[in-house]
C-alpha positions as a Markdown table, in Angstrom:
| # | Residue | x | y | z |
|---|---|---|---|---|
| 1 | Met | 6.0 | -8.4 | 15.1 |
| 2 | Pro | 3.2 | -10.1 | 13.4 |
| 3 | His | 4.5 | -13.0 | 14.2 |
| 4 | Ala | 3.6 | -16.6 | 12.7 |
| 5 | Arg | 3.9 | -18.9 | 15.7 |
| 6 | Ala | 4.4 | -22.2 | 13.9 |
| 7 | Ser | 7.3 | -20.9 | 11.3 |
| 8 | Arg | 8.8 | -18.3 | 13.7 |
| 9 | Leu | 10.8 | -16.1 | 11.2 |
| 10 | Ser | 11.1 | -18.4 | 8.7 |
| 11 | Arg | 8.6 | -16.9 | 7.3 |
| 12 | Arg | 10.3 | -14.1 | 6.6 |
| 13 | Ser | 12.5 | -15.7 | 3.6 |
| 14 | Leu | 8.8 | -16.7 | 2.1 |
| 15 | Leu | 8.0 | -16.5 | -2.0 |
| 16 | Thr | 11.7 | -17.5 | -3.1 |
| 17 | Ala | 11.0 | -20.2 | -5.2 |
| 18 | Gly | 8.6 | -20.4 | -8.2 |
| 19 | Gly | 6.9 | -23.4 | -9.9 |
| 20 | Ala | 5.0 | -24.6 | -12.7 |
| 21 | Leu | 1.1 | -24.6 | -12.5 |
| 22 | Gly | -0.3 | -28.2 | -12.4 |
| 23 | Leu | -3.7 | -27.8 | -12.6 |
| 24 | Gly | -4.6 | -26.8 | -16.4 |
| 25 | Ala | -5.6 | -23.6 | -16.4 |
| 26 | Ala | -4.9 | -20.6 | -18.3 |
| 27 | Leu | -2.3 | -18.7 | -16.7 |
| 28 | Thr | -3.1 | -14.5 | -16.5 |
| 29 | Ala | 0.6 | -12.4 | -16.9 |
| 30 | Cys | 0.8 | -10.3 | -14.3 |
| 31 | Gly | 1.8 | -6.5 | -14.9 |
| 32 | Gly | 5.2 | -5.2 | -15.5 |
| 33 | Gly | 7.7 | -4.2 | -12.9 |
| 34 | Glu | 8.0 | -0.3 | -13.0 |
| 35 | Ser | 9.7 | 1.2 | -9.3 |
| 36 | Gly | 8.2 | 3.8 | -7.8 |
| 37 | Ser | 5.0 | 3.8 | -5.7 |
| 38 | Gly | 1.2 | 5.3 | -6.2 |
| 39 | Ser | -1.8 | 4.1 | -8.3 |
| 40 | Ser | -4.0 | 4.8 | -10.5 |
| 41 | Ser | -6.7 | 3.5 | -12.1 |
| 42 | Gly | -9.7 | 4.2 | -15.1 |
| 43 | Lys | -13.6 | 4.6 | -14.2 |
| 44 | Ser | -14.2 | 2.1 | -17.5 |
| 45 | Gly | -11.9 | 0.1 | -19.6 |
| 46 | Ala | -8.6 | -0.5 | -18.3 |
| 47 | Trp | -7.0 | -0.5 | -14.7 |
| 48 | Thr | -3.3 | -0.2 | -13.4 |
| 49 | Phe | -2.2 | 0.0 | -10.2 |
| 50 | Lys | 1.5 | 0.6 | -9.0 |
| 51 | Asp | 1.8 | -0.9 | -5.7 |
| 52 | Asp | 4.6 | -0.8 | -3.4 |
| 53 | Arg | 7.4 | -3.4 | -4.9 |
| 54 | Gly | 7.2 | -0.8 | -7.8 |
| 55 | Lys | 5.3 | -2.7 | -10.0 |
| 56 | Thr | 2.4 | -1.4 | -11.8 |
| 57 | Val | -0.4 | -4.4 | -12.4 |
| 58 | Lys | -2.5 | -4.0 | -15.5 |
| 59 | Thr | -5.9 | -6.0 | -16.0 |
| 60 | Asp | -8.3 | -4.6 | -19.2 |
| 61 | Ser | -11.4 | -3.9 | -16.5 |
| 62 | Val | -11.8 | -2.8 | -13.0 |
| 63 | Pro | -11.2 | -6.4 | -11.2 |
| 64 | Lys | -14.2 | -7.8 | -9.4 |
| 65 | Thr | -13.3 | -11.2 | -8.5 |
| 66 | Ile | -10.7 | -10.2 | -6.1 |
| 67 | Val | -8.7 | -12.0 | -3.8 |
| 68 | Ala | -6.8 | -10.8 | -0.6 |
| 69 | Phe | -5.1 | -11.8 | 3.1 |
| 70 | Thr | -8.2 | -11.7 | 5.6 |
| 71 | Gly | -7.3 | -8.1 | 6.9 |
| 72 | Thr | -6.9 | -6.5 | 4.0 |
| 73 | Ala | -10.2 | -8.0 | 2.6 |
| 74 | Ala | -11.6 | -6.3 | 5.7 |
| 75 | Ala | -10.1 | -3.0 | 5.3 |
| 76 | Leu | -11.7 | -3.0 | 1.5 |
| 77 | His | -14.9 | -4.0 | 2.9 |
| 78 | Asp | -14.8 | -1.0 | 4.8 |
| 79 | Tyr | -14.5 | 1.2 | 1.8 |
| 80 | Gly | -17.5 | -0.4 | 0.3 |
| 81 | Val | -15.4 | -3.1 | -2.0 |
| 82 | Lys | -16.0 | -6.6 | -1.8 |
| 83 | Val | -13.9 | -9.9 | -2.9 |
| 84 | Lys | -14.6 | -13.3 | -3.6 |
| 85 | Gly | -12.0 | -15.2 | -1.2 |
| 86 | Val | -9.8 | -14.7 | 1.4 |
| 87 | Phe | -6.6 | -16.5 | 3.4 |
| 88 | Gly | -5.3 | -15.9 | 6.1 |
| 89 | Pro | -6.9 | -15.6 | 10.1 |
| 90 | Thr | -10.5 | -15.9 | 9.2 |
| 91 | Lys | -12.4 | -18.1 | 11.5 |
| 92 | Thr | -12.0 | -18.5 | 14.5 |
| 93 | Lys | -12.4 | -22.6 | 16.3 |
| 94 | Asp | -15.9 | -22.0 | 17.3 |
| 95 | Gly | -16.9 | -20.8 | 14.2 |
| 96 | Lys | -16.7 | -16.8 | 14.9 |
| 97 | Pro | -15.2 | -14.2 | 12.8 |
| 98 | Asp | -11.8 | -13.9 | 14.1 |
| 99 | Val | -9.8 | -10.7 | 15.1 |
| 100 | Gln | -8.5 | -9.9 | 12.0 |
| 101 | Ala | -11.6 | -10.0 | 9.5 |
| 102 | Gly | -13.4 | -6.7 | 11.1 |
| 103 | Asp | -17.4 | -6.3 | 9.8 |
| 104 | Leu | -16.0 | -9.4 | 7.2 |
| 105 | Asp | -19.4 | -11.7 | 6.5 |
| 106 | Ile | -17.0 | -14.7 | 6.9 |
| 107 | Asp | -19.6 | -16.9 | 5.3 |
| 108 | Gln | -20.4 | -14.9 | 2.1 |
| 109 | Val | -16.5 | -15.2 | 1.1 |
| 110 | Thr | -14.0 | -18.2 | 0.1 |
| 111 | Ile | -11.7 | -19.5 | 2.4 |
| 112 | Leu | -8.8 | -20.9 | 1.3 |
| 113 | Gly | -6.8 | -21.1 | 4.2 |
| 114 | Asn | -7.9 | -20.2 | 7.8 |
| 115 | Ala | -4.2 | -20.8 | 9.3 |
| 116 | Trp | -0.7 | -20.4 | 8.6 |
| 117 | Gly | 0.5 | -22.2 | 5.6 |
| 118 | Glu | -2.8 | -23.0 | 4.6 |
| 119 | Phe | -3.8 | -22.0 | 1.1 |
| 120 | Ser | -6.3 | -23.6 | -1.5 |
| 121 | Val | -4.7 | -23.3 | -5.0 |
| 122 | Glu | -8.0 | -25.3 | -6.2 |
| 123 | Lys | -10.1 | -23.4 | -4.3 |
| 124 | Tyr | -8.3 | -19.9 | -5.8 |
| 125 | Ala | -8.1 | -21.5 | -9.3 |
| 126 | Ala | -12.0 | -22.1 | -9.2 |
| 127 | Leu | -12.6 | -18.5 | -8.2 |
| 128 | Ala | -10.9 | -17.5 | -11.9 |
| 129 | Pro | -9.6 | -14.3 | -9.3 |
| 130 | Glu | -8.7 | -11.5 | -11.6 |
| 131 | Val | -6.3 | -10.0 | -8.9 |
| 132 | Leu | -4.9 | -11.0 | -5.4 |
| 133 | Val | -4.1 | -8.5 | -2.8 |
| 134 | Ser | -1.7 | -8.6 | 0.0 |
| 135 | Thr | 0.5 | -6.7 | 2.7 |
| 136 | Met | 4.1 | -7.1 | 3.3 |
| 137 | Phe | 6.3 | -7.0 | 6.5 |
| 138 | Asp | 9.6 | -6.9 | 4.8 |
| 139 | Asp | 11.5 | -4.9 | 1.5 |
| 140 | Ala | 12.1 | -8.3 | -0.2 |
| 141 | Gly | 8.3 | -8.3 | -1.5 |
| 142 | Thr | 6.9 | -10.7 | 0.6 |
| 143 | Leu | 3.1 | -11.5 | -0.2 |
| 144 | Trp | 1.7 | -12.2 | 3.7 |
| 145 | Tyr | 0.5 | -15.5 | 4.4 |
| 146 | Val | 0.9 | -16.6 | 0.8 |
| 147 | Pro | 2.9 | -19.9 | 1.2 |
| 148 | Glu | 6.7 | -20.2 | -0.4 |
| 149 | Glu | 6.1 | -23.8 | -1.5 |
| 150 | Ser | 2.7 | -22.7 | -3.3 |
| 151 | Lys | 3.6 | -19.1 | -4.5 |
| 152 | Gly | 4.4 | -20.1 | -8.1 |
| 153 | Lys | 1.4 | -21.8 | -8.6 |
| 154 | Ile | -0.5 | -19.2 | -6.8 |
| 155 | Leu | 1.0 | -15.9 | -8.4 |
| 156 | Gly | 0.5 | -17.7 | -11.8 |
| 157 | Leu | -3.1 | -17.7 | -11.8 |
| 158 | Ala | -3.5 | -13.7 | -11.6 |
| 159 | Pro | -2.2 | -10.2 | -10.8 |
| 160 | Ser | -1.0 | -9.4 | -7.2 |
| 161 | Val | -0.8 | -6.3 | -5.7 |
| 162 | Gly | 1.8 | -6.2 | -2.4 |
| 163 | Ile | 0.8 | -3.3 | 0.4 |
| 164 | Ser | 3.9 | -2.4 | 2.3 |
| 165 | Val | 3.5 | -2.3 | 6.0 |
| 166 | Tyr | 6.8 | -2.4 | 6.9 |
| 167 | Asp | 9.3 | 0.2 | 8.6 |
| 168 | Arg | 6.5 | 3.2 | 7.8 |
| 169 | Pro | 4.1 | 5.0 | 10.5 |
| 170 | Leu | 0.5 | 3.9 | 10.9 |
| 171 | Thr | -0.4 | 6.8 | 8.4 |
| 172 | Glu | 1.2 | 5.5 | 5.4 |
| 173 | Pro | -0.2 | 2.0 | 4.5 |
| 174 | Leu | -3.7 | 3.5 | 5.3 |
| 175 | Gln | -3.3 | 5.8 | 2.5 |
| 176 | Arg | -2.2 | 3.0 | 0.6 |
| 177 | His | -5.5 | 1.0 | 1.2 |
| 178 | Leu | -7.6 | 3.7 | 0.1 |
| 179 | Glu | -6.0 | 4.6 | -2.6 |
| 180 | Leu | -5.9 | 0.8 | -3.9 |
| 181 | Ala | -10.2 | 0.9 | -3.1 |
| 182 | Glu | -10.7 | 4.1 | -4.9 |
| 183 | Ser | -9.0 | 2.4 | -7.7 |
| 184 | Leu | -11.3 | -1.0 | -7.1 |
| 185 | Gly | -14.2 | 1.5 | -7.8 |
| 186 | Ala | -15.3 | 2.8 | -3.8 |
| 187 | Asp | -16.2 | 5.9 | -3.3 |
| 188 | Ile | -13.8 | 8.0 | -1.0 |
| 189 | Arg | -15.6 | 10.8 | -0.5 |
| 190 | Ala | -18.8 | 9.5 | 0.8 |
| 191 | Asp | -19.8 | 10.5 | 4.4 |
| 192 | Lys | -18.7 | 7.1 | 6.1 |
| 193 | Val | -15.0 | 7.5 | 4.5 |
| 194 | Thr | -15.0 | 10.7 | 5.4 |
| 195 | Gln | -16.2 | 11.0 | 9.0 |
| 196 | Ala | -14.3 | 7.8 | 9.5 |
| 197 | Lys | -11.4 | 10.0 | 8.5 |
| 198 | Lys | -11.7 | 12.7 | 10.9 |
| 199 | Arg | -12.8 | 10.6 | 13.6 |
| 200 | Phe | -9.0 | 9.0 | 13.0 |
| 201 | Glu | -7.6 | 12.4 | 12.4 |
| 202 | Ala | -9.2 | 13.4 | 16.1 |
| 203 | Ala | -8.2 | 10.7 | 17.4 |
| 204 | Ala | -4.4 | 11.1 | 16.8 |
| 205 | Glu | -4.6 | 14.2 | 18.5 |
| 206 | Arg | -6.1 | 12.5 | 21.7 |
| 207 | Leu | -3.2 | 10.9 | 21.9 |
| 208 | Arg | -1.2 | 13.1 | 21.4 |
| 209 | Lys | -2.2 | 15.0 | 23.7 |
| 210 | Ala | -2.6 | 12.1 | 26.4 |
| 211 | Ala | 1.2 | 11.5 | 25.6 |
| 212 | Lys | 2.1 | 14.8 | 26.4 |
| 213 | Ala | 0.3 | 15.0 | 29.7 |
| 214 | Lys | 1.8 | 11.7 | 31.0 |
| 215 | Pro | 5.5 | 11.1 | 29.8 |
| 216 | Asp | 7.0 | 9.4 | 32.6 |
| 217 | Ile | 3.9 | 6.4 | 31.3 |
| 218 | Lys | 5.9 | 4.0 | 30.4 |
| 219 | Val | 3.9 | 1.7 | 27.7 |
| 220 | Leu | 6.0 | -2.1 | 27.1 |
| 221 | Ile | 4.0 | -4.0 | 23.5 |
| 222 | Gly | 4.0 | -7.6 | 24.5 |
| 223 | Ser | 2.6 | -11.1 | 23.0 |
| 224 | Ala | 2.7 | -14.4 | 25.1 |
| 225 | Ala | 3.4 | -17.9 | 24.1 |
| 226 | Glu | 3.5 | -21.2 | 26.1 |
| 227 | Asn | 7.6 | -21.1 | 26.4 |
| 228 | Leu | 8.3 | -17.0 | 25.5 |
| 229 | Phe | 7.3 | -13.4 | 26.0 |
| 230 | Tyr | 7.6 | -11.4 | 22.9 |
| 231 | Val | 9.3 | -7.8 | 24.4 |
| 232 | Ser | 8.3 | -5.2 | 20.7 |
| 233 | Gly | 10.3 | -2.3 | 19.4 |
| 234 | Ser | 8.9 | 0.7 | 18.0 |
| 235 | Asn | 10.6 | 0.3 | 14.7 |
| 236 | Leu | 9.3 | -1.7 | 11.9 |
| 237 | Ser | 5.8 | -2.2 | 13.3 |
| 238 | Ala | 3.8 | 0.8 | 11.7 |
| 239 | Asp | 1.6 | 1.4 | 14.5 |
| 240 | Leu | 4.7 | 1.2 | 17.0 |
| 241 | Glu | 6.3 | 3.5 | 14.8 |
| 242 | Tyr | 3.0 | 6.3 | 15.1 |
| 243 | Phe | 2.7 | 5.8 | 18.6 |
| 244 | Lys | 6.2 | 7.0 | 19.3 |
| 245 | Gln | 5.5 | 10.0 | 16.5 |
| 246 | Leu | 2.7 | 10.6 | 19.1 |
| 247 | Gly | 5.4 | 11.1 | 21.8 |
| 248 | Val | 4.3 | 7.4 | 23.5 |
| 249 | Asn | 6.8 | 6.8 | 25.9 |
| 250 | Leu | 7.7 | 3.1 | 24.4 |
| 251 | Val | 9.6 | 0.3 | 26.0 |
| 252 | Glu | 12.5 | -0.2 | 23.6 |
| 253 | Pro | 14.9 | -3.2 | 24.0 |
| 254 | Pro | 18.6 | -2.7 | 22.8 |
| 255 | Glu | 18.6 | -3.5 | 19.1 |
| 256 | Lys | 21.3 | -6.2 | 20.2 |
| 257 | Ala | 18.7 | -8.0 | 22.1 |
| 258 | Lys | 16.8 | -8.4 | 18.8 |
| 259 | Lys | 19.5 | -9.4 | 16.4 |
| 260 | Asp | 18.0 | -12.7 | 16.6 |
| 261 | Thr | 14.6 | -11.8 | 15.1 |
| 262 | Gly | 15.6 | -9.5 | 12.1 |
| 263 | Gly | 15.4 | -6.1 | 14.3 |
| 264 | Trp | 11.5 | -6.6 | 15.6 |
| 265 | Phe | 10.8 | -8.1 | 19.3 |
| 266 | Glu | 12.9 | -9.5 | 22.4 |
| 267 | Glu | 12.4 | -12.8 | 23.1 |
| 268 | Leu | 12.2 | -13.3 | 27.2 |
| 269 | Ser | 11.4 | -16.7 | 28.8 |
| 270 | Trp | 8.8 | -16.6 | 31.6 |
| 271 | Glu | 11.5 | -16.2 | 34.8 |
| 272 | Asn | 12.5 | -13.3 | 33.1 |
| 273 | Val | 9.7 | -11.6 | 32.2 |
| 274 | Asp | 10.6 | -9.0 | 34.4 |
| 275 | Lys | 13.3 | -6.9 | 32.7 |
| 276 | Tyr | 11.6 | -4.2 | 31.8 |
| 277 | His | 9.2 | -1.4 | 34.0 |
| 278 | Ala | 5.9 | -1.0 | 32.4 |
| 279 | Asp | 2.9 | 1.6 | 33.8 |
| 280 | Ile | 0.8 | -0.3 | 30.7 |
| 281 | Ile | 1.3 | -3.6 | 28.6 |
| 282 | Met | -0.9 | -3.5 | 25.6 |
| 283 | Met | -0.7 | -7.2 | 24.8 |
| 284 | Asp | -1.4 | -8.9 | 21.1 |
| 285 | Asn | -4.6 | -10.0 | 20.5 |
| 286 | Arg | -4.6 | -12.0 | 18.0 |
| 287 | Thr | -6.1 | -15.8 | 18.3 |
| 288 | Ser | -2.2 | -17.2 | 18.0 |
| 289 | Ala | -1.4 | -14.9 | 20.8 |
| 290 | Leu | -2.3 | -16.5 | 24.7 |
| 291 | Gln | -4.8 | -14.0 | 26.3 |
| 292 | Pro | -4.0 | -12.2 | 29.9 |
| 293 | Ala | -7.0 | -14.7 | 30.9 |
| 294 | Ala | -5.3 | -17.7 | 30.2 |
| 295 | Leu | -2.1 | -16.0 | 31.7 |
| 296 | Asp | -3.5 | -14.8 | 35.0 |
| 297 | Lys | -3.8 | -18.9 | 35.6 |
| 298 | Ser | -0.7 | -20.3 | 34.0 |
| 299 | Lys | 2.1 | -17.7 | 34.8 |
| 300 | Pro | 2.7 | -16.8 | 38.0 |
| 301 | Thr | 5.5 | -14.4 | 37.1 |
| 302 | Trp | 3.0 | -12.9 | 34.9 |
| 303 | Ser | 0.6 | -11.9 | 37.4 |
| 304 | Lys | 3.4 | -10.0 | 39.5 |
| 305 | Leu | 4.0 | -7.2 | 36.9 |
| 306 | Pro | 3.5 | -4.1 | 38.2 |
| 307 | Ala | 1.0 | -3.1 | 35.1 |
| 308 | Val | -0.9 | -6.2 | 35.1 |
| 309 | Lys | -1.2 | -6.2 | 39.3 |
| 310 | Ala | -2.5 | -2.1 | 38.7 |
| 311 | Gly | -5.3 | -3.7 | 36.3 |
| 312 | Gln | -3.2 | -1.3 | 33.4 |
| 313 | Val | -3.1 | -4.3 | 30.7 |
| 314 | Val | -5.0 | -3.1 | 27.5 |
| 315 | Pro | -5.1 | -5.1 | 24.1 |
| 316 | Arg | -2.9 | -4.4 | 20.5 |
| 317 | Val | -4.1 | -4.6 | 17.4 |
| 318 | Thr | -1.3 | -6.1 | 16.3 |
| 319 | Glu | -2.1 | -6.1 | 12.7 |
| 320 | Pro | -4.5 | -3.6 | 12.2 |
| 321 | Ile | -7.0 | -3.3 | 9.4 |
| 322 | Tyr | -5.8 | -0.5 | 7.5 |
| 323 | Ser | -9.1 | 1.5 | 7.2 |
| 324 | Tyr | -9.8 | 4.5 | 9.4 |
| 325 | Asp | -13.3 | 2.7 | 10.4 |
| 326 | Lys | -10.8 | 0.1 | 12.3 |
| 327 | Cys | -7.5 | 2.7 | 13.3 |
| 328 | Ala | -9.4 | 5.1 | 15.2 |
| 329 | Pro | -10.7 | 3.0 | 18.2 |
| 330 | Ile | -7.2 | 2.1 | 18.2 |
| 331 | Leu | -5.7 | 5.3 | 19.0 |
| 332 | Glu | -8.5 | 6.2 | 20.7 |
| 333 | Asp | -8.4 | 2.9 | 23.3 |
| 334 | Leu | -4.4 | 4.2 | 24.0 |
| 335 | Ala | -5.4 | 7.1 | 24.9 |
| 336 | Lys | -7.7 | 6.6 | 27.0 |
| 337 | Ala | -5.2 | 4.7 | 28.9 |
| 338 | Leu | -2.7 | 7.0 | 29.2 |
| 339 | Glu | -5.4 | 9.1 | 30.2 |
| 340 | Lys | -6.5 | 7.0 | 33.2 |
| 341 | Ala | -3.0 | 5.2 | 33.8 |
| 342 | Lys | -1.0 | 5.8 | 37.3 |
| 343 | Lys | 2.5 | 5.0 | 37.8 |
| 344 | Ala | 2.8 | 1.6 | 38.6 |
| 345 | Asp | 5.0 | 0.4 | 41.5 |
């Protein structure tokens, strides 16, 4: 689960409060509330897009001033759609692009917030946004990284689009991001796009074959914090649901062990980090998580894990950039890890 360390599960109840806009700016009305999914767009004239909340967003023309969650902006960038502003992990402490920024030129976008809870409403209003886009990690319509306390002001300034990455396999949000990009003017038949999709499909088949050839190799999905180690189950996360669909043998914490985390993951103390046997460990690669190099130095129990001793620890792209270009390597890397893996004792 893409959990923000500072607020833990509280973000799953985000966006429940309204708020009046106090900036003196004119409000742009959002679209209606039709149910269902799918999208449509006019190449000229009005623009509409039906998002995964069942809301149809309408504007007089195809939006040009787009603001998006960083990972979503990176996916749109891969399809040739430019955004003006981003919110979410974008720039690291040393000024380099965060892993979630993909190929975005982070010096060419306005960063409205770089961490959980940060979102400059003033900067957002100054951009005169035409649409805001983010992903959703629940079925309540919560827009990822849009702070609860300023939700009313933010969503009052422009229509919003929510794309769900919750409780569905990777292929579904990939398709929805592609549809959104096309509606915003992307040429989805361009060679770069079609070749990326072919690469993704080939990677999926490679992973399927690797999993079939190594059915006894157990893969644990982990994330590290100073006091806790998180073990994710395959349900709810788009990447893990797809890995399981392709036959990867994932460690599955029991539902009762995940009940306090909304069903996403089990929390283990570092003393109990060896609860599950794994031959491969995939570790959360986000900057909010402790990385294996740091754990090697600070957590003795980590170094004793069989997969660690066997050198079979690989990164997990916990919040994928939902373009075929960025998701194909995720499948290729896991397939390669399985192809090389041996049982770890």
